[in-house]
Tab-separated table of C-alpha atoms and ligand atoms in Angstrom:
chain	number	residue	atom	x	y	z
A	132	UNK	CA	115.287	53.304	51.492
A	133	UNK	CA	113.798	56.098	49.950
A	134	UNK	CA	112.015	56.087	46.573
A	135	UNK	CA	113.122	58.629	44.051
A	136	UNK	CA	111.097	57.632	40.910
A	137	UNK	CA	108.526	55.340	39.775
A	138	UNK	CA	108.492	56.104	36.394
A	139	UNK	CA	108.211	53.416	33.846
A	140	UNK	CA	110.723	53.093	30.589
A	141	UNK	CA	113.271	55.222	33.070
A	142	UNK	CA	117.040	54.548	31.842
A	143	UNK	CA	115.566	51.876	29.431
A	144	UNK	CA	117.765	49.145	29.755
A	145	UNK	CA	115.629	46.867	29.268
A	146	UNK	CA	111.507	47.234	29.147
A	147	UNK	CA	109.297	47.498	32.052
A	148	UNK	CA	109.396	49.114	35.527
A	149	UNK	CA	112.367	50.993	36.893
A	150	UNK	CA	112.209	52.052	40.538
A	151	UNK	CA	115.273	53.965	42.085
A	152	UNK	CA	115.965	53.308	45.680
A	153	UNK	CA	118.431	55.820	47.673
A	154	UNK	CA	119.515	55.298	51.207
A	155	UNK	CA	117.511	57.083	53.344
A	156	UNK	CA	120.208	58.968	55.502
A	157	UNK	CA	118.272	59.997	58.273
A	158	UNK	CA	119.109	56.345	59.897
A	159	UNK	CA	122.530	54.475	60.352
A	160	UNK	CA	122.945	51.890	57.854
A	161	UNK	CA	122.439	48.560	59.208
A	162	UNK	CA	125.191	45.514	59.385
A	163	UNK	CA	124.354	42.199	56.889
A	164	UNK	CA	126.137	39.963	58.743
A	165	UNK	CA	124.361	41.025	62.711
A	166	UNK	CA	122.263	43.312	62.045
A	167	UNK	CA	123.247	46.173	64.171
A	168	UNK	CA	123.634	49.669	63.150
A	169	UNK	CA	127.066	50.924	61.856
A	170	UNK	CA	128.933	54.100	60.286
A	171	UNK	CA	128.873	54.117	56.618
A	172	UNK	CA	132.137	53.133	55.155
A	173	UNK	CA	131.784	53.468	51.324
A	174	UNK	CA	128.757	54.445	49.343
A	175	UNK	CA	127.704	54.553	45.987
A	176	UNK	CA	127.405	50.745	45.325
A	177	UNK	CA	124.666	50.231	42.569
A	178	UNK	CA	122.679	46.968	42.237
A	179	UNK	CA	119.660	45.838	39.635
A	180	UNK	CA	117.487	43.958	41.842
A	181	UNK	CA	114.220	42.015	40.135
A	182	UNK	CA	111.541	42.755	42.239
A	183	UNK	CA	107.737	41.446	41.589
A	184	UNK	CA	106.150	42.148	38.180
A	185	UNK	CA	103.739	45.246	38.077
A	186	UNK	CA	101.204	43.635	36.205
A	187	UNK	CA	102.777	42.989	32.979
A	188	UNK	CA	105.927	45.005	33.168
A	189	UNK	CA	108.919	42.797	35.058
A	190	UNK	CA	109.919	45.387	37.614
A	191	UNK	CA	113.665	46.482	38.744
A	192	UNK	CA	114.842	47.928	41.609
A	193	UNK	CA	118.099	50.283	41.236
A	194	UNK	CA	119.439	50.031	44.618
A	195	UNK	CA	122.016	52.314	45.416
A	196	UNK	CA	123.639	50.414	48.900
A	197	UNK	CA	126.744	51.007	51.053
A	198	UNK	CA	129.004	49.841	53.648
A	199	UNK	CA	128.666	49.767	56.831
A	200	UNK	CA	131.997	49.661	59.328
A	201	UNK	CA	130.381	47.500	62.041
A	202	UNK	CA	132.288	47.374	65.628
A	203	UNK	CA	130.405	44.363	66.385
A	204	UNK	CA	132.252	42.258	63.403
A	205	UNK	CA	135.151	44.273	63.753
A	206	UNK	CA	134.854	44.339	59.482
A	207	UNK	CA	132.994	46.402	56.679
A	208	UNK	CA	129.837	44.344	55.652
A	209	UNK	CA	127.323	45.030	53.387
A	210	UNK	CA	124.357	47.054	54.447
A	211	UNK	CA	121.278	45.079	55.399
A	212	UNK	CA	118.255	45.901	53.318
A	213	UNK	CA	114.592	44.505	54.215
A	214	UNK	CA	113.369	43.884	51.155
A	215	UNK	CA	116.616	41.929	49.344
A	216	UNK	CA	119.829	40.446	50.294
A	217	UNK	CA	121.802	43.151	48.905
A	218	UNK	CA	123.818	40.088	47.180
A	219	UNK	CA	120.973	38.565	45.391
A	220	UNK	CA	119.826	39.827	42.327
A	221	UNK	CA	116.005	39.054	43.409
A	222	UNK	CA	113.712	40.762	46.250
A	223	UNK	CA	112.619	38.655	49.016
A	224	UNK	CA	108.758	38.766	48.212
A	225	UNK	CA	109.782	37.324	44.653
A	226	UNK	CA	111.811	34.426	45.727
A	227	UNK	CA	108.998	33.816	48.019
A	228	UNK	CA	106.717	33.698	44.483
A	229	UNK	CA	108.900	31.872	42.672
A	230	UNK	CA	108.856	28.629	45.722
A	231	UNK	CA	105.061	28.810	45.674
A	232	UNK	CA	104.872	28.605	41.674
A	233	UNK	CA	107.749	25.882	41.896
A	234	UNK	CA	105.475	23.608	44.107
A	235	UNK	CA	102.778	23.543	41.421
A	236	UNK	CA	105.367	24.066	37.924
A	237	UNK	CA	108.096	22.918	36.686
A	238	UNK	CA	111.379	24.595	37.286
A	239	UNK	CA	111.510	25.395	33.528
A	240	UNK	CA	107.772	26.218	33.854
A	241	UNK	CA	108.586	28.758	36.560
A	242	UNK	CA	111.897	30.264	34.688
A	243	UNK	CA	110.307	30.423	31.542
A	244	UNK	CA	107.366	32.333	33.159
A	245	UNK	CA	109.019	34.814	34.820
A	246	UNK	CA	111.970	35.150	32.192
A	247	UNK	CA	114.688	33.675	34.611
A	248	UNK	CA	117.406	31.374	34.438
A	249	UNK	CA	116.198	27.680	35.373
A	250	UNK	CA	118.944	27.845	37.725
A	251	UNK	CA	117.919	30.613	39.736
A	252	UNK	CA	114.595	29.152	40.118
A	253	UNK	CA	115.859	25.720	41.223
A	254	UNK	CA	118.499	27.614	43.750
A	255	UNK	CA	115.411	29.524	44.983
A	256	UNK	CA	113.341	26.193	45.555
A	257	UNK	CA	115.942	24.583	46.743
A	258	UNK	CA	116.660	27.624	49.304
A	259	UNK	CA	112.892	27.546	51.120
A	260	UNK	CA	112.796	23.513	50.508
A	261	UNK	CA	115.948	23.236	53.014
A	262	UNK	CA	114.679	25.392	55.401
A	263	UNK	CA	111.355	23.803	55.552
A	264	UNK	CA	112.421	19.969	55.470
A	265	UNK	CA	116.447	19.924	55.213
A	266	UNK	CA	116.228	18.798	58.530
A	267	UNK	CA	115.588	14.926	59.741
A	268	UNK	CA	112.829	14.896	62.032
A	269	UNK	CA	112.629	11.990	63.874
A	270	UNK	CA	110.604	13.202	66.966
A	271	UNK	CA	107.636	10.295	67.033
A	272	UNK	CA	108.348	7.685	64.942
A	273	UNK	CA	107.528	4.505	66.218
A	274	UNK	CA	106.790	2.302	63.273
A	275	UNK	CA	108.303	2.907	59.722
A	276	UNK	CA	108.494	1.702	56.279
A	277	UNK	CA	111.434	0.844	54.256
A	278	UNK	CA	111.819	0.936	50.556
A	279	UNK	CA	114.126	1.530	47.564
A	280	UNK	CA	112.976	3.693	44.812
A	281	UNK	CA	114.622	3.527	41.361
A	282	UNK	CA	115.354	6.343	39.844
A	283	UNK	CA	116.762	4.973	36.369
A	284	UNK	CA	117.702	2.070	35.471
A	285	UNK	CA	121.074	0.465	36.539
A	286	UNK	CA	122.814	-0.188	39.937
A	287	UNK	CA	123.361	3.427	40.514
A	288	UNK	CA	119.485	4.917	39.884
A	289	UNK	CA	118.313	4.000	43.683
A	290	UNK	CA	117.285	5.836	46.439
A	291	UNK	CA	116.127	4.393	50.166
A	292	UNK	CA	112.998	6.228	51.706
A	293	UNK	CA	111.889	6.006	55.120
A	294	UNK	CA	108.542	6.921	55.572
A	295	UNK	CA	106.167	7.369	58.794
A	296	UNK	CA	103.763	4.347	58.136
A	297	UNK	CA	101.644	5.934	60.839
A	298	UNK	CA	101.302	9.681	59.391
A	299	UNK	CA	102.239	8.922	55.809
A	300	UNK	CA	105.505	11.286	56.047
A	301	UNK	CA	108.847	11.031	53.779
A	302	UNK	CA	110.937	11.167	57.400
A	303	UNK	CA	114.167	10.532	55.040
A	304	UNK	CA	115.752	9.681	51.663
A	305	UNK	CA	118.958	9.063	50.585
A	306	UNK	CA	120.969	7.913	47.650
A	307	UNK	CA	121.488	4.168	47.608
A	308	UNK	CA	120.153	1.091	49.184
A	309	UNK	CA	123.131	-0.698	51.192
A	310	UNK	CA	123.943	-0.630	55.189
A	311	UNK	CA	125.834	2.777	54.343
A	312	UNK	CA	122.673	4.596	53.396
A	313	UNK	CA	120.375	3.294	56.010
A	314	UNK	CA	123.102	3.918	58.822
A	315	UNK	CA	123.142	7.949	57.303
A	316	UNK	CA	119.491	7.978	58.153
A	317	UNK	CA	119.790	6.246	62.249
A	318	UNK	CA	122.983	8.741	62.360
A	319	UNK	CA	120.439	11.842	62.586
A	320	UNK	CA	118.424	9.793	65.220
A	321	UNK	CA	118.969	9.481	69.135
A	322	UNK	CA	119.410	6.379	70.964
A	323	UNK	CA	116.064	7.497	72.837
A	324	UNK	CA	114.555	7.724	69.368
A	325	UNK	CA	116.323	4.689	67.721
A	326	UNK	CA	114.655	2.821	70.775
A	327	UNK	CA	110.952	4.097	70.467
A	328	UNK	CA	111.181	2.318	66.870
A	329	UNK	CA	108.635	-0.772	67.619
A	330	UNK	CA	108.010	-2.478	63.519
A	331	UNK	CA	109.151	-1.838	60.419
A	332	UNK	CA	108.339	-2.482	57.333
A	333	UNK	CA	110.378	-3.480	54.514
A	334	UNK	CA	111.409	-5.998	51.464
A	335	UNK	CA	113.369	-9.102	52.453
A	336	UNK	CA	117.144	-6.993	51.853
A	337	UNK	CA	119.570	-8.180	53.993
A	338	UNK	CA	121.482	-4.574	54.284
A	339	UNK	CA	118.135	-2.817	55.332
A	340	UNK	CA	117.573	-5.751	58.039
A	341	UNK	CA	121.458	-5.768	59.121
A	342	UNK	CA	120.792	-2.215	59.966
A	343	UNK	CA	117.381	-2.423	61.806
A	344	UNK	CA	118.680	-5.084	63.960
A	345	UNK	CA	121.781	-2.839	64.496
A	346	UNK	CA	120.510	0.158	65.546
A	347	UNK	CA	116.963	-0.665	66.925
A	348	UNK	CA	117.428	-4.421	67.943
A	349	UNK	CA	114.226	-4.359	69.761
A	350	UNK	CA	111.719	-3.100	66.353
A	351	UNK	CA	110.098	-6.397	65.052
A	352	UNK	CA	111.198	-6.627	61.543
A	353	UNK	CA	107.306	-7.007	58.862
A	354	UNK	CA	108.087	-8.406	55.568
A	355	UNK	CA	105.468	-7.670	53.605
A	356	UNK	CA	103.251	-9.632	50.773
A	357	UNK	CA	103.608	-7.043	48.119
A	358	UNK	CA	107.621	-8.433	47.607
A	359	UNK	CA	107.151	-11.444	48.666
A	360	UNK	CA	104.671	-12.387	46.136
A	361	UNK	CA	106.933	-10.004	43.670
A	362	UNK	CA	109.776	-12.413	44.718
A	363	UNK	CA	107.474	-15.428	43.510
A	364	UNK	CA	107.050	-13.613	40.049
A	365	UNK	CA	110.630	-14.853	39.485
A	366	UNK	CA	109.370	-18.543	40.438
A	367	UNK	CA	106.802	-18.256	38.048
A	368	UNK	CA	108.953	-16.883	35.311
A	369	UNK	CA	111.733	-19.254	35.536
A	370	UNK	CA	108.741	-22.376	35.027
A	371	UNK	CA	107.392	-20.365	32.288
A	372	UNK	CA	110.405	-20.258	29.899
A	373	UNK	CA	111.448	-23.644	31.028
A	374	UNK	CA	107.737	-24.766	29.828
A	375	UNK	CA	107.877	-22.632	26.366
A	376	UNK	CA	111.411	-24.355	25.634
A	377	UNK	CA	109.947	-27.941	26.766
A	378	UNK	CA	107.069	-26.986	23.810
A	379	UNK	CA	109.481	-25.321	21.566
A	380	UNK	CA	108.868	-28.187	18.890
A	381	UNK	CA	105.291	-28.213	19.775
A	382	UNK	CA	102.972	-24.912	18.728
A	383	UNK	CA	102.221	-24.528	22.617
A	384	UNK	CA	105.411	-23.103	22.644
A	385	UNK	CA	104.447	-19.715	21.458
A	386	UNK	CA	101.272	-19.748	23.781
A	387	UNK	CA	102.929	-20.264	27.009
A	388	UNK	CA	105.601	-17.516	25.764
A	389	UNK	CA	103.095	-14.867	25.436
A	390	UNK	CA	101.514	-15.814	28.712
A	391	UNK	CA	104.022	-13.678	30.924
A	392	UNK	CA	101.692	-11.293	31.437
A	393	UNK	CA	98.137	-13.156	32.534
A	394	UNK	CA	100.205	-15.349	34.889
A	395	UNK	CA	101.881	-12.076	36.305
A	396	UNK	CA	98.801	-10.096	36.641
A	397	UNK	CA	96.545	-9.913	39.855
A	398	UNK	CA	93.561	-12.908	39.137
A	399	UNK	CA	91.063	-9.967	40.052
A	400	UNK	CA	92.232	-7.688	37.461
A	401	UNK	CA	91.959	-9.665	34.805
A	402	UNK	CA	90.020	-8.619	31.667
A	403	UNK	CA	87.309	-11.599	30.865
A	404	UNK	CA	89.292	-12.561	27.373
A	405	UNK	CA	92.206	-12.934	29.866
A	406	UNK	CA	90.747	-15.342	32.234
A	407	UNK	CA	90.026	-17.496	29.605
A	408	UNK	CA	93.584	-17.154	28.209
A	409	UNK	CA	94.736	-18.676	31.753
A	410	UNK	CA	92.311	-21.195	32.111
A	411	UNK	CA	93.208	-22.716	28.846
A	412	UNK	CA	97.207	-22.257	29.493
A	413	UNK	CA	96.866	-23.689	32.908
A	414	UNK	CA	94.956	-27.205	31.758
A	415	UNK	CA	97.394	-27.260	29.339
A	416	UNK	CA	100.320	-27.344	31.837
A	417	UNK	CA	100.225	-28.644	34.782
A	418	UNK	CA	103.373	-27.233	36.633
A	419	UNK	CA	102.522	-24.200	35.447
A	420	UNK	CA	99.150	-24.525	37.330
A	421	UNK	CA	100.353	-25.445	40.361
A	422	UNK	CA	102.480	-22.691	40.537
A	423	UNK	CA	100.139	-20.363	39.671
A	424	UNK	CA	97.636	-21.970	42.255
A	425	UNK	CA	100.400	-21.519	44.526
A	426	UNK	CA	100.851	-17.871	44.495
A	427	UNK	CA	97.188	-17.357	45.316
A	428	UNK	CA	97.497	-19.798	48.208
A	429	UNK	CA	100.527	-17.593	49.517
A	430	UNK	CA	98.501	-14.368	49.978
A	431	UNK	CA	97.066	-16.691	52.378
A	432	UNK	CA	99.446	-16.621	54.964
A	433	UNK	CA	99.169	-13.093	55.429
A	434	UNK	CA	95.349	-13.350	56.031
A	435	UNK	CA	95.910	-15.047	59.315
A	436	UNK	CA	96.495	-12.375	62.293
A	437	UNK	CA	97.490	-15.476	64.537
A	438	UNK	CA	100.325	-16.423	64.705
A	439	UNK	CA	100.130	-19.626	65.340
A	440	UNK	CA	97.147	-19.828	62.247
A	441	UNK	CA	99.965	-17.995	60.089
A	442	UNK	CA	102.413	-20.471	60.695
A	443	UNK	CA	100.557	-23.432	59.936
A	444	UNK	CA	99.543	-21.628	56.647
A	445	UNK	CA	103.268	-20.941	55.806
A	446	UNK	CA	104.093	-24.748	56.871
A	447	UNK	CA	100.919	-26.111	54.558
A	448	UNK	CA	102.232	-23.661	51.714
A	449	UNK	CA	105.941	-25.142	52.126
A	450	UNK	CA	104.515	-28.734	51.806
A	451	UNK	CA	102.369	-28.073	49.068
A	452	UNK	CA	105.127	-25.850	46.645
A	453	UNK	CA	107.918	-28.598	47.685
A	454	UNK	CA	105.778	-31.246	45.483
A	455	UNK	CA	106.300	-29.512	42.927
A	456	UNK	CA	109.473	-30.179	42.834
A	457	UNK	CA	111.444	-27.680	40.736
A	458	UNK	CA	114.827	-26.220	41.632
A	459	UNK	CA	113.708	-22.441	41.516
A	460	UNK	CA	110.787	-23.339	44.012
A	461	UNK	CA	113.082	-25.052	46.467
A	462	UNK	CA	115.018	-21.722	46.602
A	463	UNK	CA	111.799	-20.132	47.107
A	464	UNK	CA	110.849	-22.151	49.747
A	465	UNK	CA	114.686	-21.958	51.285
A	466	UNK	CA	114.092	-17.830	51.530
A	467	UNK	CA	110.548	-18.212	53.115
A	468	UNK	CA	111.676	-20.562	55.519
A	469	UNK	CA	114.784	-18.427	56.453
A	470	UNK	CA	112.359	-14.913	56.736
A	471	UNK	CA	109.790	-16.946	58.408
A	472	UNK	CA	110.476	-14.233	61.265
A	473	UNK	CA	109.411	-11.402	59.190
A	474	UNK	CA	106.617	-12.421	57.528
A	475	UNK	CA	105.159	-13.913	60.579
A	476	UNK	CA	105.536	-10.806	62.697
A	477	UNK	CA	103.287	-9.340	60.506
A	478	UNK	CA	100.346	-10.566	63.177
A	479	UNK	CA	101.366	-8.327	65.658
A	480	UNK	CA	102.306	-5.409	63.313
A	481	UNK	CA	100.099	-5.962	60.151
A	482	UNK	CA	101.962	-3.090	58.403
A	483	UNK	CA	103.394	-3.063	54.506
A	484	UNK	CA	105.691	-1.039	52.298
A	485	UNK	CA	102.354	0.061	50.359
A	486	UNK	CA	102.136	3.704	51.450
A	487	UNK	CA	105.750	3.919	49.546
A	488	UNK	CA	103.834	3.638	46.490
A	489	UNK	CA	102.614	7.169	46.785
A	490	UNK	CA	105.961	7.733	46.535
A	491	UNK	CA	106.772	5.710	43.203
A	492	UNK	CA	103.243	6.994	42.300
A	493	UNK	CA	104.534	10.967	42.368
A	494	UNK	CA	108.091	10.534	40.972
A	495	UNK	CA	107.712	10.967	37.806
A	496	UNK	CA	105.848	14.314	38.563
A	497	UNK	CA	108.655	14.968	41.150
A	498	UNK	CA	111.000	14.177	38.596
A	499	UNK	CA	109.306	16.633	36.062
A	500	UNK	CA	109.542	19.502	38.626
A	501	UNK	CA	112.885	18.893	39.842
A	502	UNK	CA	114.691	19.346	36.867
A	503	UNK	CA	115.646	15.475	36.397
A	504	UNK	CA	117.703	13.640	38.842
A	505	UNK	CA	120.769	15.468	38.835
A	506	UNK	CA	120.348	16.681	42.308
A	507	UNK	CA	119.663	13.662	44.343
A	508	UNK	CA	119.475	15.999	47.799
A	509	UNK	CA	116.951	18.726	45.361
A	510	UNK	CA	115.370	15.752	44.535
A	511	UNK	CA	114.597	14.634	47.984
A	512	UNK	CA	113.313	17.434	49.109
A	513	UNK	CA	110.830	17.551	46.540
A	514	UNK	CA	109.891	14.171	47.288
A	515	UNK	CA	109.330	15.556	51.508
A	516	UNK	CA	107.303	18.565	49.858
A	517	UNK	CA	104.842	16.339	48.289
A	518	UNK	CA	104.605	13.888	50.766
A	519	UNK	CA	104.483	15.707	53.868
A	520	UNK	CA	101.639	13.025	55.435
A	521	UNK	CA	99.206	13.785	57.749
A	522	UNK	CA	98.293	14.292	61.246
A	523	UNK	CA	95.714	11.223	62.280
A	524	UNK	CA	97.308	7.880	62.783
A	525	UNK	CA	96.509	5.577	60.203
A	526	UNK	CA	95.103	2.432	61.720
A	527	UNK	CA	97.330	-1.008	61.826
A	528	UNK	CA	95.358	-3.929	60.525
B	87	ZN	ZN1	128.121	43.337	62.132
């Protein structure tokens, strides 16, 4: 391509740089869809292609392109240009700016910056994002985490990550959370790599462990204490509102009510007004106390990186939450006893879901530069952009 003027404000269509490009005839045109030279079968083909901004001034290139008859296709093509895909209305070197901005803006950020149209932005993004992580690498993974993410709220918002406990890398998401989404992600493995899978972590969900146990039958299956003691929330809820409508006549009533939160909380995180909030509500009620006590004693188990010291814990913790006697603990203590497997395994792999939570962490950030959740797959590649881990192995235990 040869350039015939520079000159700013030429054919004013709209403000700013106009550059002029003419073939440069000396050479054969070259084929789009190979790359090899051909004769020129039409010419005079005129495209407005944004290029870089010259400092202030948005700069266009007028490209005058042709043709080419290729004998290699056997077909005219367009002619290949080096600096734009003569089909794009952008240069190369400014869809290259616009991913770079996009990992650090907003899509509308980035559009609004450059005058463009949010979609083009977002089709740019989405562009380098595929060809960087649109493909499933599974080369290395030996022990994994498994979580859900919610996108919105409703049976539909969800999304199942697989991460790379050791390196901290998104390996994976897709939309949903039953055996169908999990067997999508051990589709785009190997049986070699399916195989090298020793541990994973993961909530107590019977499609995720259906599918472990499916397609890597010998990876020991962690449960780990974050849900479990999240699962015991509902234990403590379900005495809590029994208690407030056992003291409904009584003014306790409205104190237990308003309690939800101090019982919920972490003991350690407790503001000082707090603590004394729970001491008071658990003298007052003594089932409430013992489940309470109870939850603390269940982080227990997990301390233990013997087996057989975990399992007497778990046993001991059984005994002690069965005299309390209360229909929502029994079920409790039904689902421990029947994931015992799980949440003892977590001596030999003492691994948890927590490095998801950089995930739920960045989402709403993600979220903000995606453009919403519209685009599930443009949304999960986001998510592998900002979480691409790291190359150390994190330590187990
Ligand atoms: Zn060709």
């Amino acid at each position: 391509m040869k350039v015939i003027s520079q000159n700013a404000h030429l054919d004013l269509k709209s403000p700013g740089t106009w550059i002029r490009l003419e073939p440069d005839r000396r050479f054969n045109p070259l084929c789009r869809q190979c790359g090899r030279p051909g004769i020129v079968h039409a010419q005079g083909m005129q495209r407005i292609i944004r290029d870089l901004d010259f400092g202030p001034a948005q700069t266009f290139l007028q490209v005058q392109y042709r043709r080419v008859w290729c004998e290699q296709c056997g077909k005219a093509n367009v002619e290949q240009l080096s600096f734009a895909d003569a089909g794009k209305r952008i240069t190369h070197r400014l869809a290259r700016y616009i991913y770079e901005l996009s990992k650090l803006m907003t899509v509308r950020d980035v559009a609004r910056h450059l005058d463009l149209d949010p979609k083009t932005v977002k089709a740019v993004d989405k562009y380098f994002l595929d060809k960087e992580f649109g493909r499933t690498d599974c080369e290395g993974l030996s022990i994994i985490a498994i979580d859900e993410i919610a996108l919105r709220k409703g049976h539909m918002g969800y999304m199942t990550v697989v991460l790379n406990y050791l390196t901290g890398r998104v390996v994976w998401m897709g939309e949903g959370r039953n055996m169908e989404t999990l067997d999508a992600f051990f589709k785009e493995m190997t049986d070699a790599q399916k195989q090298a899978i020793e541990a994973v972590a993961m909530d107590m969900w019977e499609p995720y462990i259906n599918r472990v146990r499916h397609h890597c039958p010998q990876a020991k299956i962690v449960f780990d204490l974050f849900h479990l003691v999240k699962a015991y929330g509902e234990v403590i809820d379900v005495v809590r509102r029994e208690e407030v409508r056992k003291a409904a006549t009584k003014e306790d009533g409205a104190y237990v009510k308003g309690s939800r939160y101090v019982l919920l909380k972490n003991r350690e995180n407790l503001k000082p007004d707090e603590r004394v909030r729970l001491r008071e509500l658990l003298q007052a009620n003594e089932r409430l106390n013992a489940v309470y006590v109870l939850k603390d004693q269940l982080k227990m188990i997990y301390h233990y990186r013997r087996r057989g010291w975990a399992k007497k814990a778990l046993d001991q913790w059984c005994a002690l939450a069965e005299e309390v006697d209360h229909r929502a603990m029994r079920r409790f203590i039904g689902r421990i006893r029947y994931f015992e497997y799980g949440i003892l395994n977590h001596c030999d792999y003492a691994i948890s879901t927590s490095p998801l939570e950089g995930v739920n962490n960045k989402i709403k950030v993600i979220k903000r530069k995606a453009y919403g959740f519209h685009d599930p797959h443009y949304f999960a590649l986001k998510v592998k952009q900002a979480l691409p881990g790291h190359k150390s192995t994190t330590e187990i235990g």
